[in-house]
mmCIF file of C-alpha atoms and ligand atoms in Angstrom:
data_model
loop_
_atom_site.group_PDB
_atom_site.id
_atom_site.type_symbol
_atom_site.label_atom_id
_atom_site.label_comp_id
_atom_site.label_asym_id
_atom_site.label_seq_id
_atom_site.Cartn_x
_atom_site.Cartn_y
_atom_site.Cartn_z
ATOM 1 C CA UNK A 1 75.280 112.523 84.163
ATOM 2 C CA UNK A 2 73.893 108.404 83.795
ATOM 3 C CA UNK A 3 74.997 105.601 86.474
ATOM 4 C CA UNK A 4 75.917 109.040 89.208
ATOM 5 C CA UNK A 5 79.497 109.585 87.194
ATOM 6 C CA UNK A 6 80.502 112.754 87.234
ATOM 7 C CA UNK A 7 81.870 114.095 84.112
ATOM 8 C CA UNK A 8 84.974 112.843 83.990
ATOM 9 C CA UNK A 9 86.421 116.075 81.919
ATOM 10 C CA UNK A 10 85.638 118.482 84.776
ATOM 11 C CA UNK A 11 86.701 115.763 87.423
ATOM 12 C CA UNK A 12 90.035 114.270 85.518
ATOM 13 C CA UNK A 13 93.273 114.786 87.282
ATOM 14 C CA UNK A 14 91.902 116.686 90.637
ATOM 15 C CA UNK A 15 90.785 115.054 94.077
ATOM 16 C CA UNK A 16 86.605 113.587 93.642
ATOM 17 C CA UNK A 17 85.133 114.413 96.861
ATOM 18 C CA UNK A 18 83.378 111.216 97.663
ATOM 19 C CA UNK A 19 81.021 109.048 100.034
ATOM 20 C CA UNK A 20 82.963 106.203 101.749
ATOM 21 C CA UNK A 21 81.698 103.406 104.458
ATOM 22 C CA UNK A 22 85.263 103.800 106.926
ATOM 23 C CA UNK A 23 86.058 101.591 109.285
ATOM 24 C CA UNK A 24 88.010 103.348 112.458
ATOM 25 C CA UNK A 25 88.677 99.695 114.316
ATOM 26 C CA UNK A 26 87.757 96.323 114.640
ATOM 27 C CA UNK A 27 84.189 96.067 114.676
ATOM 28 C CA UNK A 28 82.987 99.142 114.732
ATOM 29 C CA UNK A 29 80.123 100.062 113.092
ATOM 30 C CA UNK A 30 79.970 101.298 109.425
ATOM 31 C CA UNK A 31 80.176 104.962 109.011
ATOM 32 C CA UNK A 32 79.563 106.525 105.909
ATOM 33 C CA UNK A 33 81.353 109.996 105.450
ATOM 34 C CA UNK A 34 83.128 112.634 102.667
ATOM 35 C CA UNK A 35 86.799 111.339 101.558
ATOM 36 C CA UNK A 36 89.013 113.158 99.102
ATOM 37 C CA UNK A 37 90.326 110.761 96.864
ATOM 38 C CA UNK A 38 93.321 111.573 94.765
ATOM 39 C CA UNK A 39 93.572 111.117 90.956
ATOM 40 C CA UNK A 40 95.444 108.305 89.555
ATOM 41 C CA UNK A 41 99.269 109.047 89.535
ATOM 42 C CA UNK A 42 101.900 106.574 87.375
ATOM 43 C CA UNK A 43 99.545 102.990 86.151
ATOM 44 C CA UNK A 44 96.941 103.647 88.480
ATOM 45 C CA UNK A 45 93.366 103.878 87.785
ATOM 46 C CA UNK A 46 90.102 105.968 89.392
ATOM 47 C CA UNK A 47 86.968 104.254 88.962
ATOM 48 C CA UNK A 48 83.216 105.500 89.711
ATOM 49 C CA UNK A 49 82.831 102.120 91.270
ATOM 50 C CA UNK A 50 78.593 101.090 91.118
ATOM 51 C CA UNK A 51 78.309 97.931 92.963
ATOM 52 C CA UNK A 52 79.728 96.017 95.762
ATOM 53 C CA UNK A 53 79.237 92.933 97.014
ATOM 54 C CA UNK A 54 80.473 91.805 100.345
ATOM 55 C CA UNK A 55 82.724 88.652 101.328
ATOM 56 C CA UNK A 56 83.663 86.676 104.365
ATOM 57 C CA UNK A 57 87.037 88.034 104.246
ATOM 58 C CA UNK A 58 85.014 91.655 104.613
ATOM 59 C CA UNK A 59 84.099 90.747 107.616
ATOM 60 C CA UNK A 60 87.010 89.204 108.697
ATOM 61 C CA UNK A 61 89.329 92.025 108.412
ATOM 62 C CA UNK A 62 86.068 94.881 109.962
ATOM 63 C CA UNK A 63 86.749 92.465 113.204
ATOM 64 C CA UNK A 64 90.576 92.458 113.073
ATOM 65 C CA UNK A 65 90.320 88.663 112.935
ATOM 66 C CA UNK A 66 93.875 88.902 111.033
ATOM 67 C CA UNK A 67 96.674 90.995 113.046
ATOM 68 C CA UNK A 68 98.251 91.842 109.316
ATOM 69 C CA UNK A 69 94.135 93.720 108.907
ATOM 70 C CA UNK A 70 94.661 95.352 111.935
ATOM 71 C CA UNK A 71 95.322 99.075 110.046
ATOM 72 C CA UNK A 72 92.203 102.166 110.762
ATOM 73 C CA UNK A 73 90.789 104.143 109.335
ATOM 74 C CA UNK A 74 90.387 102.247 106.663
ATOM 75 C CA UNK A 75 88.427 101.820 103.581
ATOM 76 C CA UNK A 76 87.898 98.046 103.095
ATOM 77 C CA UNK A 77 85.461 95.849 100.912
ATOM 78 C CA UNK A 78 87.370 94.142 97.331
ATOM 79 C CA UNK A 79 84.335 92.640 95.694
ATOM 80 C CA UNK A 80 82.525 95.289 93.206
ATOM 81 C CA UNK A 81 82.109 96.671 89.761
ATOM 82 C CA UNK A 82 82.043 100.267 87.440
ATOM 83 C CA UNK A 83 82.723 102.316 84.958
ATOM 84 C CA UNK A 84 87.133 104.284 84.533
ATOM 85 C CA UNK A 85 86.850 107.826 85.550
ATOM 86 C CA UNK A 86 90.210 108.447 84.515
ATOM 87 C CA UNK A 87 93.429 106.815 83.922
ATOM 88 C CA UNK A 88 97.503 108.086 85.327
ATOM 89 C CA UNK A 89 100.422 108.089 83.632
ATOM 90 C CA UNK A 90 101.340 105.053 81.746
ATOM 91 C CA UNK A 91 97.886 103.162 81.617
ATOM 92 C CA UNK A 92 97.564 101.884 77.961
ATOM 93 C CA UNK A 93 94.773 98.828 78.260
ATOM 94 C CA UNK A 94 92.164 100.809 80.122
ATOM 95 C CA UNK A 95 90.753 104.329 79.586
ATOM 96 C CA UNK A 96 88.197 106.152 81.415
ATOM 97 C CA UNK A 97 84.450 104.762 80.401
ATOM 98 C CA UNK A 98 85.157 101.234 80.002
ATOM 99 C CA UNK A 99 83.414 98.740 82.274
ATOM 100 C CA UNK A 100 85.856 97.436 84.593
ATOM 101 C CA UNK A 101 85.937 94.300 88.299
ATOM 102 C CA UNK A 102 88.518 95.469 90.716
ATOM 103 C CA UNK A 103 90.912 92.463 90.966
ATOM 104 C CA UNK A 104 92.725 92.197 94.801
ATOM 105 C CA UNK A 105 95.266 90.042 93.296
ATOM 106 C CA UNK A 106 96.574 91.565 89.824
ATOM 107 C CA UNK A 107 98.369 90.466 87.237
ATOM 108 C CA UNK A 108 101.291 93.983 86.263
ATOM 109 C CA UNK A 109 102.276 91.363 83.275
ATOM 110 C CA UNK A 110 106.038 92.013 83.421
ATOM 111 C CA UNK A 111 106.913 90.454 86.972
ATOM 112 C CA UNK A 112 108.572 86.276 86.921
ATOM 113 C CA UNK A 113 105.616 85.291 88.416
ATOM 114 C CA UNK A 114 103.441 87.248 86.073
ATOM 115 C CA UNK A 115 105.692 85.758 82.845
ATOM 116 C CA UNK A 116 105.508 82.067 84.058
ATOM 117 C CA UNK A 117 102.225 79.564 83.075
ATOM 118 C CA UNK A 118 102.720 78.379 86.557
ATOM 119 C CA UNK A 119 100.929 80.484 88.935
ATOM 120 C CA UNK A 120 98.484 84.100 89.287
ATOM 121 C CA UNK A 121 101.050 85.012 92.174
ATOM 122 C CA UNK A 122 102.307 88.852 91.363
ATOM 123 C CA UNK A 123 105.244 90.580 92.741
ATOM 124 C CA UNK A 124 103.837 93.686 92.093
ATOM 125 C CA UNK A 125 100.210 93.285 92.701
ATOM 126 C CA UNK A 126 99.607 89.781 93.997
ATOM 127 C CA UNK A 127 97.484 89.873 96.739
ATOM 128 C CA UNK A 128 99.030 90.974 99.724
ATOM 129 C CA UNK A 129 97.471 91.915 103.217
ATOM 130 C CA UNK A 130 99.595 93.535 105.172
ATOM 131 C CA UNK A 131 99.698 96.546 101.751
ATOM 132 C CA UNK A 132 98.232 99.458 103.022
ATOM 133 C CA UNK A 133 98.974 101.942 100.769
ATOM 134 C CA UNK A 134 100.089 102.429 97.161
ATOM 135 C CA UNK A 135 102.532 100.256 95.501
ATOM 136 C CA UNK A 136 104.167 103.617 93.553
ATOM 137 C CA UNK A 137 104.588 105.754 96.709
ATOM 138 C CA UNK A 138 103.911 104.251 99.676
ATOM 139 C CA UNK A 139 100.818 106.956 99.909
ATOM 140 C CA UNK A 140 96.814 106.383 100.393
ATOM 141 C CA UNK A 141 94.859 107.815 97.753
ATOM 142 C CA UNK A 142 92.302 108.707 100.687
ATOM 143 C CA UNK A 143 91.869 111.227 102.660
ATOM 144 C CA UNK A 144 89.463 112.447 105.645
ATOM 145 C CA UNK A 145 88.166 116.279 105.819
ATOM 146 C CA UNK A 146 91.122 116.791 107.866
ATOM 147 C CA UNK A 147 93.439 115.561 106.294
ATOM 148 C CA UNK A 148 94.223 112.546 107.752
ATOM 149 C CA UNK A 149 95.718 109.501 105.443
ATOM 150 C CA UNK A 150 92.565 106.368 104.917
ATOM 151 C CA UNK A 151 94.627 103.223 104.539
ATOM 152 C CA UNK A 152 93.697 100.721 101.545
ATOM 153 C CA UNK A 153 92.545 97.384 101.883
ATOM 154 C CA UNK A 154 93.294 94.234 99.742
ATOM 155 C CA UNK A 155 94.330 96.771 96.462
ATOM 156 C CA UNK A 156 90.760 98.124 96.212
ATOM 157 C CA UNK A 157 89.179 99.314 98.495
ATOM 158 C CA UNK A 158 85.985 99.297 97.319
ATOM 159 C CA UNK A 159 83.220 100.799 99.781
ATOM 160 C CA UNK A 160 83.751 103.912 98.421
ATOM 161 C CA UNK A 161 82.039 105.793 95.822
ATOM 162 C CA UNK A 162 85.313 105.993 93.536
ATOM 163 C CA UNK A 163 88.567 104.099 94.441
ATOM 164 C CA UNK A 164 91.956 104.439 92.773
ATOM 165 C CA UNK A 165 93.875 100.906 92.171
ATOM 166 C CA UNK A 166 96.605 99.597 90.122
ATOM 167 C CA UNK A 167 96.126 99.474 86.591
ATOM 168 C CA UNK A 168 97.465 95.408 87.195
ATOM 169 C CA UNK A 169 93.920 95.463 89.390
ATOM 170 C CA UNK A 170 91.996 96.280 87.074
ATOM 171 C CA UNK A 171 89.300 93.481 84.447
ATOM 172 C CA UNK A 172 87.821 95.067 81.722
ATOM 173 C CA UNK A 173 84.710 93.742 81.115
ATOM 174 C CA UNK A 174 82.602 93.489 77.698
ATOM 175 C CA UNK A 175 80.041 96.730 77.950
ATOM 176 C CA UNK A 176 76.987 93.957 77.721
ATOM 177 C CA UNK A 177 77.671 91.989 80.129
ATOM 178 C CA UNK A 178 75.752 93.164 83.357
ATOM 179 C CA UNK A 179 78.429 95.506 86.032
ATOM 180 C CA UNK A 180 76.091 93.969 88.974
ATOM 181 C CA UNK A 181 76.218 90.025 88.134
ATOM 182 C CA UNK A 182 79.543 90.862 86.658
ATOM 183 C CA UNK A 183 80.381 92.345 90.901
ATOM 184 C CA UNK A 184 80.234 88.586 91.527
ATOM 185 C CA UNK A 185 83.673 87.973 89.646
ATOM 186 C CA UNK A 186 85.903 89.962 91.568
ATOM 187 C CA UNK A 187 86.476 87.353 94.106
ATOM 188 C CA UNK A 188 83.988 85.106 95.387
ATOM 189 C CA UNK A 189 83.008 83.212 91.884
ATOM 190 C CA UNK A 190 86.267 83.369 90.532
ATOM 191 C CA UNK A 191 87.584 82.058 92.962
ATOM 192 C CA UNK A 192 85.520 78.720 93.705
ATOM 193 C CA UNK A 193 84.411 78.396 90.001
ATOM 194 C CA UNK A 194 88.641 78.464 89.228
ATOM 195 C CA UNK A 195 89.430 76.156 92.232
ATOM 196 C CA UNK A 196 87.517 73.726 89.976
ATOM 197 C CA UNK A 197 88.474 74.186 87.339
ATOM 198 C CA UNK A 198 92.092 75.648 87.339
ATOM 199 C CA UNK A 199 93.077 74.057 90.530
ATOM 200 C CA UNK A 200 91.655 70.696 90.653
ATOM 201 C CA UNK A 201 90.788 70.325 87.459
ATOM 202 C CA UNK A 202 87.525 68.205 87.968
ATOM 203 C CA UNK A 203 86.779 65.943 85.253
ATOM 204 C CA UNK A 204 82.961 64.294 84.384
ATOM 205 C CA UNK A 205 81.628 61.703 86.028
ATOM 206 C CA UNK A 206 83.469 62.203 89.694
ATOM 207 C CA UNK A 207 82.670 62.872 93.082
ATOM 208 C CA UNK A 208 83.310 66.350 95.001
ATOM 209 C CA UNK A 209 83.148 67.985 98.609
ATOM 210 C CA UNK A 210 82.735 70.946 99.662
ATOM 211 C CA UNK A 211 82.607 72.144 103.591
ATOM 212 C CA UNK A 212 81.049 76.102 103.415
ATOM 213 C CA UNK A 213 78.202 76.522 101.488
ATOM 214 C CA UNK A 214 78.882 80.430 101.195
ATOM 215 C CA UNK A 215 79.685 81.916 97.792
ATOM 216 C CA UNK A 216 82.474 80.486 97.708
ATOM 217 C CA UNK A 217 81.837 76.633 97.867
ATOM 218 C CA UNK A 218 78.130 77.425 96.045
ATOM 219 C CA UNK A 219 80.572 78.541 93.255
ATOM 220 C CA UNK A 220 82.932 75.203 93.879
ATOM 221 C CA UNK A 221 79.839 73.712 93.091
ATOM 222 C CA UNK A 222 78.225 75.529 89.986
ATOM 223 C CA UNK A 223 82.278 74.452 88.517
ATOM 224 C CA UNK A 224 82.535 71.029 89.704
ATOM 225 C CA UNK A 225 78.476 70.510 88.356
ATOM 226 C CA UNK A 226 79.545 72.555 84.734
ATOM 227 C CA UNK A 227 82.738 70.123 84.741
ATOM 228 C CA UNK A 228 79.857 66.985 85.598
ATOM 229 C CA UNK A 229 81.044 65.865 88.669
ATOM 230 C CA UNK A 230 77.718 63.643 89.209
ATOM 231 C CA UNK A 231 78.262 63.384 92.930
ATOM 232 C CA UNK A 232 79.200 66.921 94.767
ATOM 233 C CA UNK A 233 78.078 66.822 98.938
ATOM 234 C CA UNK A 234 77.919 69.721 100.299
ATOM 235 C CA UNK A 235 78.706 70.088 104.094
ATOM 236 C CA UNK A 236 77.441 73.144 106.251
ATOM 237 C CA UNK A 237 76.615 73.475 109.929
ATOM 238 C CA UNK A 238 73.390 75.758 108.755
ATOM 239 C CA UNK A 239 70.721 73.822 107.226
ATOM 240 C CA UNK A 240 69.499 77.162 105.877
ATOM 241 C CA UNK A 241 72.158 76.702 103.244
ATOM 242 C CA UNK A 242 70.852 73.685 102.193
ATOM 243 C CA UNK A 243 68.132 74.938 99.515
ATOM 244 C CA UNK A 244 70.139 76.822 97.134
ATOM 245 C CA UNK A 245 73.088 74.647 97.595
ATOM 246 C CA UNK A 246 71.387 71.876 95.573
ATOM 247 C CA UNK A 247 70.142 74.809 93.207
ATOM 248 C CA UNK A 248 73.811 75.363 92.797
ATOM 249 C CA UNK A 249 74.963 71.740 91.750
ATOM 250 C CA UNK A 250 74.624 70.101 95.230
ATOM 251 C CA UNK A 251 73.261 66.596 95.138
ATOM 252 C CA UNK A 252 73.420 65.772 99.087
ATOM 253 C CA UNK A 253 73.902 67.774 101.835
ATOM 254 C CA UNK A 254 75.414 66.540 105.862
ATOM 255 C CA UNK A 255 75.109 68.946 108.653
ATOM 256 C CA UNK A 256 78.176 67.623 110.527
ATOM 257 C CA UNK A 257 76.308 68.701 113.474
ATOM 258 C CA UNK A 258 73.073 65.786 112.819
ATOM 259 C CA UNK A 259 75.944 63.428 113.530
ATOM 260 C CA UNK A 260 77.782 61.781 116.160
ATOM 261 C CA UNK A 261 80.527 60.617 114.107
ATOM 262 C CA UNK A 262 82.852 62.521 112.396
ATOM 263 C CA UNK A 263 81.936 63.931 108.685
ATOM 264 C CA UNK A 264 84.552 62.252 107.037
ATOM 265 C CA UNK A 265 83.637 58.406 108.023
ATOM 266 C CA UNK A 266 79.954 59.527 106.154
ATOM 267 C CA UNK A 267 81.799 60.939 103.243
ATOM 268 C CA UNK A 268 83.471 57.772 102.478
ATOM 269 C CA UNK A 269 80.865 55.423 103.173
ATOM 270 C CA UNK A 270 78.994 57.339 101.000
ATOM 271 C CA UNK A 271 81.199 57.577 98.052
ATOM 272 C CA UNK A 272 82.658 54.460 98.347
ATOM 273 C CA UNK A 273 86.500 55.193 100.027
ATOM 274 C CA UNK A 274 85.914 58.811 100.440
ATOM 275 C CA UNK A 275 85.365 61.658 97.487
ATOM 276 C CA UNK A 276 87.746 62.197 94.258
ATOM 277 C CA UNK A 277 87.914 66.336 95.177
ATOM 278 C CA UNK A 278 87.315 68.163 98.401
ATOM 279 C CA UNK A 279 87.246 72.010 99.089
ATOM 280 C CA UNK A 280 88.274 74.161 102.184
ATOM 281 C CA UNK A 281 85.491 76.778 102.273
ATOM 282 C CA UNK A 282 85.163 77.779 105.654
ATOM 283 C CA UNK A 283 88.180 78.674 106.658
ATOM 284 C CA UNK A 284 88.377 77.045 109.982
ATOM 285 C CA UNK A 285 91.069 74.220 110.653
ATOM 286 C CA UNK A 286 89.340 71.717 112.119
ATOM 287 C CA UNK A 287 87.152 71.291 108.672
ATOM 288 C CA UNK A 288 90.527 71.420 106.448
ATOM 289 C CA UNK A 289 90.796 68.339 108.347
ATOM 290 C CA UNK A 290 87.883 66.277 108.050
ATOM 291 C CA UNK A 291 87.834 67.842 104.062
ATOM 292 C CA UNK A 292 91.242 66.315 104.191
ATOM 293 C CA UNK A 293 90.223 62.886 105.119
ATOM 294 C CA UNK A 294 87.175 62.804 103.231
ATOM 295 C CA UNK A 295 88.782 62.102 99.793
ATOM 296 C CA UNK A 296 89.922 58.735 98.481
ATOM 297 C CA UNK A 297 93.070 57.066 99.171
ATOM 298 C CA UNK A 298 95.567 56.720 96.590
ATOM 299 C CA UNK A 299 94.215 60.256 94.164
ATOM 300 C CA UNK A 300 92.732 62.451 96.453
ATOM 301 C CA UNK A 301 93.116 66.623 96.004
ATOM 302 C CA UNK A 302 91.672 68.953 98.565
ATOM 303 C CA UNK A 303 92.018 72.557 97.494
ATOM 304 C CA UNK A 304 92.165 75.268 100.119
ATOM 305 C CA UNK A 305 90.097 78.104 99.755
ATOM 306 C CA UNK A 306 89.280 79.481 103.416
ATOM 307 C CA UNK A 307 91.354 82.458 104.583
ATOM 308 C CA UNK A 308 93.245 80.196 108.053
ATOM 309 C CA UNK A 309 93.683 83.412 111.557
ATOM 310 C CA UNK A 310 97.016 83.314 112.156
ATOM 311 C CA UNK A 311 98.861 81.737 114.087
ATOM 312 C CA UNK A 312 97.227 78.134 113.242
ATOM 313 C CA UNK A 313 99.350 75.591 111.542
ATOM 314 C CA UNK A 314 98.328 72.888 108.931
ATOM 315 C CA UNK A 315 96.384 69.981 111.171
ATOM 316 C CA UNK A 316 98.056 67.473 109.330
ATOM 317 C CA UNK A 317 100.860 64.847 110.383
ATOM 318 C CA UNK A 318 103.170 64.948 107.523
ATOM 319 C CA UNK A 319 102.563 60.692 107.023
ATOM 320 C CA UNK A 320 99.419 61.420 106.353
ATOM 321 C CA UNK A 321 100.153 62.340 102.379
ATOM 322 C CA UNK A 322 101.953 59.246 102.194
ATOM 323 C CA UNK A 323 98.309 57.464 101.938
ATOM 324 C CA UNK A 324 98.296 59.684 97.911
ATOM 325 C CA UNK A 325 95.836 62.747 99.298
ATOM 326 C CA UNK A 326 97.219 65.541 97.955
ATOM 327 C CA UNK A 327 96.468 69.400 99.460
ATOM 328 C CA UNK A 328 96.896 72.468 97.680
ATOM 329 C CA UNK A 329 95.906 76.318 97.970
ATOM 330 C CA UNK A 330 94.685 78.561 95.682
ATOM 331 C CA UNK A 331 94.271 81.767 95.285
ATOM 332 C CA UNK A 332 91.603 83.492 92.908
ATOM 333 C CA UNK A 333 91.398 80.303 91.796
ATOM 334 C CA UNK A 334 94.160 80.225 89.951
ATOM 335 C CA UNK A 335 93.017 82.757 87.242
ATOM 336 C CA UNK A 336 95.199 85.696 85.912
ATOM 337 C CA UNK A 337 93.175 88.178 86.171
ATOM 338 C CA UNK A 338 93.896 90.441 83.791
ATOM 339 C CA UNK A 339 94.590 87.854 80.796
ATOM 340 C CA UNK A 340 92.198 84.793 81.706
ATOM 341 C CA UNK A 341 88.979 87.027 83.340
ATOM 342 C CA UNK A 342 87.339 88.243 79.924
ATOM 343 C CA UNK A 343 86.472 85.221 78.919
ATOM 344 C CA UNK A 344 85.323 83.870 81.642
ATOM 345 C CA UNK A 345 83.213 86.997 82.128
ATOM 346 C CA UNK A 346 81.973 85.423 78.683
ATOM 347 C CA UNK A 347 81.660 82.379 79.720
ATOM 348 C CA UNK A 348 79.495 83.221 82.584
ATOM 349 C CA UNK A 349 77.035 85.365 80.263
ATOM 350 C CA UNK A 350 76.263 83.157 78.197
ATOM 351 C CA UNK A 351 74.994 81.003 81.460
ATOM 352 C CA UNK A 352 78.124 78.548 81.557
ATOM 353 C CA UNK A 353 77.934 79.464 85.697
ATOM 354 C CA UNK A 354 74.653 80.939 86.899
ATOM 355 C CA UNK A 355 75.325 83.782 88.766
ATOM 356 C CA UNK A 356 71.992 85.991 89.731
ATOM 357 C CA UNK A 357 71.479 82.376 92.440
ATOM 358 C CA UNK A 358 74.458 84.408 94.084
ATOM 359 C CA UNK A 359 72.572 87.818 94.544
ATOM 360 C CA UNK A 360 70.418 86.734 97.480
ATOM 361 C CA UNK A 361 69.899 90.957 98.904
ATOM 362 C CA UNK A 362 70.464 94.133 96.999
ATOM 363 C CA UNK A 363 70.568 97.534 99.714
ATOM 364 C CA UNK A 364 71.435 100.996 98.618
ATOM 365 C CA UNK A 365 75.306 101.442 100.537
ATOM 366 C CA UNK A 366 74.163 103.601 103.158
ATOM 367 C CA UNK A 367 72.690 100.046 104.130
ATOM 368 C CA UNK A 368 75.807 98.748 104.382
ATOM 369 C CA UNK A 369 75.854 98.342 108.589
ATOM 370 C CA UNK A 370 73.065 95.702 107.836
ATOM 371 C CA UNK A 371 74.674 93.860 104.945
ATOM 372 C CA UNK A 372 77.394 92.855 107.181
ATOM 373 C CA UNK A 373 74.818 91.563 109.834
ATOM 374 C CA UNK A 374 73.030 90.058 106.702
ATOM 375 C CA UNK A 375 76.177 87.294 106.151
ATOM 376 C CA UNK A 376 77.286 87.445 110.362
ATOM 377 C CA UNK A 377 74.245 85.627 110.512
ATOM 378 C CA UNK A 378 74.178 83.373 108.069
ATOM 379 C CA UNK A 379 71.285 85.268 105.689
ATOM 380 C CA UNK A 380 72.810 86.302 102.798
ATOM 381 C CA UNK A 381 74.735 84.681 100.098
ATOM 382 C CA UNK A 382 76.437 87.693 98.545
ATOM 383 C CA UNK A 383 74.852 90.858 99.566
ATOM 384 C CA UNK A 384 74.626 93.130 96.241
ATOM 385 C CA UNK A 385 75.410 97.092 97.380
ATOM 386 C CA UNK A 386 74.256 99.722 95.179
ATOM 387 C CA UNK A 387 76.201 103.108 94.834
HETATM 388 N N1 APR B 401 81.505 73.126 109.040
HETATM 389 C C1 APR B 401 80.923 73.210 107.571
HETATM 390 N N2 APR B 401 80.940 74.373 107.138
HETATM 391 C C2 APR B 401 80.870 75.590 108.228
HETATM 392 C C3 APR B 401 81.486 75.609 109.593
HETATM 393 C C4 APR B 401 81.689 73.957 109.771
HETATM 394 N N3 APR B 401 82.369 73.959 110.773
HETATM 395 N N4 APR B 401 81.306 76.211 110.392
HETATM 396 C C5 APR B 401 81.319 77.495 109.596
HETATM 397 N N5 APR B 401 80.706 76.697 108.523
HETATM 398 C C6 APR B 401 79.708 77.501 107.007
HETATM 399 C C7 APR B 401 78.805 78.479 107.014
HETATM 400 O O1 APR B 401 77.748 78.117 107.861
HETATM 401 C C8 APR B 401 78.784 79.093 106.012
HETATM 402 O O2 APR B 401 77.535 78.263 105.531
HETATM 403 O O3 APR B 401 81.256 78.179 105.873
HETATM 404 C C9 APR B 401 80.747 79.144 105.074
HETATM 405 C C10 APR B 401 80.761 80.414 105.076
HETATM 406 O O4 APR B 401 80.538 81.017 103.996
HETATM 407 P P1 APR B 401 80.677 82.548 104.015
HETATM 408 O O5 APR B 401 80.411 83.331 105.626
HETATM 409 O O6 APR B 401 79.707 83.088 103.053
HETATM 410 O O7 APR B 401 82.112 82.839 102.893
HETATM 411 P P2 APR B 401 82.837 83.744 101.933
HETATM 412 O O8 APR B 401 81.998 84.834 101.081
HETATM 413 O O9 APR B 401 81.935 82.257 101.092
HETATM 414 O O10 APR B 401 84.209 82.467 101.933
HETATM 415 C C11 APR B 401 84.421 81.255 102.471
HETATM 416 O O11 APR B 401 86.696 81.476 101.553
HETATM 417 O O12 APR B 401 86.988 83.441 100.824
HETATM 418 C C12 APR B 401 87.255 83.034 101.992
HETATM 419 O O13 APR B 401 87.529 84.374 104.683
HETATM 420 C C13 APR B 401 86.612 83.178 102.900
HETATM 421 O O14 APR B 401 87.102 81.603 104.696
HETATM 422 C C14 APR B 401 86.176 82.036 103.824
HETATM 423 C C15 APR B 401 85.413 81.186 102.981
HETATM 424 ZN ZN1 ZN B 402 86.681 87.987 98.671
#
């Protein structure tokens, strides 16, 4: 069938055998194997994945950087797009054939958090790195041919031709949108643009510093540019990131290794006392401190987007907050996925955010190990895997 989607009338309610990239242990090469994918249960959706890209969070999980993430065998991957193959009992808003993007931070719509305007957390389907099974019955929907269960990852597990997710973690996308570029809304772009729009609420004419110019940092740049920020300083230890950065809103670049003094001093000098907003997109404690000190006293705001490995503590003395600087973290750019992502997707289709720029490489799914190496080597922003 078109897009490799098997005929749903033949697969609905049945186990599907398909290919997935399995992680057997920390840092061990991905092995493409046949797996069995159970039908979706109550309030679940089974998706035929068409595209998946690789985010730094997949890299950290693969390397086993966080104890919470050490569960094997496991199917990683959380940035993807695809077509619904079938839905479980009770799913009303999604049907087979819908074009969808899975989200690792779901929105059930019913819990205390979903009903609260102030947060995009969700009690049932919010992001949870400790979760390795489905919330319904505490079981996995994946198994090896021998029957051994395979663990889920971040509510999504997209390194598989088919995956099963909570319906709270599925966002329906306009069928006219390019699924390939919409993949980026699944994590990196929404996280970065959303942090600039929903969390910092960047104002026109303001100054911004972004630490770490991967997809997340570049998405912050796109978001800040779209909001009319006039100075957007990109900080990265890999100078190869600056060319792409300049194409995506970065107006000034700093490589910390080119200076004896700390970066925050350079930034304060460049901006008459500090930037209005800084964004930490590297997941490094020392970088977070620099980001914090780069903002202007009195009103500077630092947003944490990077995932920091335990057991690091916030690299600040509480008294340093008496300068009037504020620090906050953001999950999924503050977007309530199900209710707000379709509109964000529309804005992207209208060109408010340039999605194409993020895709630097494309490879067949089978070359997933090569794709990880591109990210490790700092060569790719996003490598799109075609399933
Ligand atoms: N100072 C500045 N930049 C740094 C530093 C540093 N000390 N160390 C690393 N970087 C840069 C890297 O060179 C790279 O360009 O941070 C960037 C990180 O980008 P990616 O690895 O592509 O990661 P990305 O997918 O953008 O995710 C960024 O958000 O989702 C989390 O876990 C993820 O912490 C990671 C962050
Ligand atoms: Zn991610």
